[in-house]
Amino acid sequence: MPLYEYRCDGCGERFEVLQRMGEGPQGLTCPRCGAAEPRRQLSTFAAAGSSADGASRSACAAPGGSGFT
Ligand SMILES: [Zn+2]
């Protein structure tokens, strides 16, 4: 499960929450002041990637055997 970082609009508290992919701030409250639905910050793990250059190059699909006689 990824770790999401949230920031409270009310008091400015920043905290991290383990959530499932795609889960929103619904139901979350600030641990400091109790305000509902904090703002999600950029996920730390995504920003910290140094060499995560996802070069998704498709495997060189060689065109089928051209078996001419
Ligand atoms: Zn707060």
CSV table of C-alpha atoms and ligand atoms in Angstrom, one decimal:
chain,number,residue,atom,x,y,z
A,1,MET,CA,0.0,0.0,0.0
A,2,PRO,CA,1.3,3.4,-0.9
A,3,LEU,CA,1.9,6.1,1.6
A,4,TYR,CA,0.1,9.4,0.9
A,5,GLU,CA,0.9,12.7,2.4
A,6,TYR,CA,-1.8,15.0,3.5
A,7,ARG,CA,-1.9,18.5,4.7
A,8,CYS,CA,-4.6,20.1,6.9
A,9,ASP,CA,-6.0,23.3,5.6
A,10,GLY,CA,-7.0,24.4,9.1
A,11,CYS,CA,-3.8,24.0,11.1
A,12,GLY,CA,-1.2,23.2,8.5
A,13,GLU,CA,-0.4,19.9,10.0
A,14,ARG,CA,1.2,17.4,7.6
A,15,PHE,CA,0.8,13.7,8.1
A,16,GLU,CA,1.0,10.5,6.1
A,17,VAL,CA,-1.6,7.9,5.6
A,18,LEU,CA,-1.3,4.4,4.3
A,19,GLN,CA,-4.1,4.1,1.7
A,20,ARG,CA,-5.1,1.9,-1.1
A,21,MET,CA,-4.5,3.1,-4.6
A,22,GLY,CA,-7.2,5.6,-5.6
A,23,GLU,CA,-8.5,6.2,-2.1
A,24,GLY,CA,-9.3,9.8,-1.4
A,25,PRO,CA,-9.4,12.0,1.7
A,26,GLN,CA,-12.9,11.0,2.5
A,27,GLY,CA,-13.1,9.8,6.1
A,28,LEU,CA,-9.7,11.2,7.0
A,29,THR,CA,-9.3,13.7,9.7
A,30,CYS,CA,-6.4,15.8,10.8
A,31,PRO,CA,-4.7,14.2,13.8
A,32,ARG,CA,-4.0,17.5,15.3
A,33,CYS,CA,-7.2,19.6,15.0
A,34,GLY,CA,-9.6,17.0,13.7
A,35,ALA,CA,-10.6,18.8,10.6
A,36,ALA,CA,-12.1,16.6,7.9
A,37,GLU,CA,-10.8,16.0,4.4
A,38,PRO,CA,-7.3,17.2,4.4
A,39,ARG,CA,-5.5,18.0,1.1
A,40,ARG,CA,-3.4,15.4,-0.5
A,41,GLN,CA,0.1,16.4,-1.2
A,42,LEU,CA,2.4,14.9,-3.9
A,43,SER,CA,3.1,11.4,-2.9
A,44,THR,CA,6.6,11.2,-1.4
A,45,PHE,CA,7.5,8.0,-3.0
A,46,ALA,CA,6.7,9.3,-6.5
A,47,ALA,CA,8.8,12.5,-6.0
A,48,ALA,CA,11.8,10.7,-4.5
A,49,GLY,CA,12.3,8.5,-7.4
A,50,SER,CA,15.8,9.1,-8.8
A,51,SER,CA,16.2,6.6,-11.6
A,52,ALA,CA,12.6,5.6,-12.0
A,53,ASP,CA,12.6,6.5,-15.6
A,54,GLY,CA,9.9,4.2,-16.8
A,55,ALA,CA,11.0,3.7,-20.3
A,56,SER,CA,8.4,1.3,-21.3
A,57,ARG,CA,9.8,0.3,-24.6
A,58,SER,CA,7.8,-2.4,-26.3
A,59,ALA,CA,9.6,-5.5,-27.0
A,60,CYS,CA,11.0,-5.5,-30.5
A,61,ALA,CA,8.2,-7.5,-32.1
A,62,ALA,CA,10.0,-9.1,-35.0
A,63,PRO,CA,7.6,-9.6,-37.9
A,64,GLY,CA,6.8,-13.3,-38.3
A,65,GLY,CA,9.0,-15.7,-40.2
A,66,SER,CA,9.0,-14.7,-43.8
A,67,GLY,CA,9.6,-18.2,-45.1
A,68,PHE,CA,9.9,-17.7,-48.7
A,69,THR,CA,11.2,-20.5,-50.8
B,1,ZN,ZN,-5.5,20.3,11.4
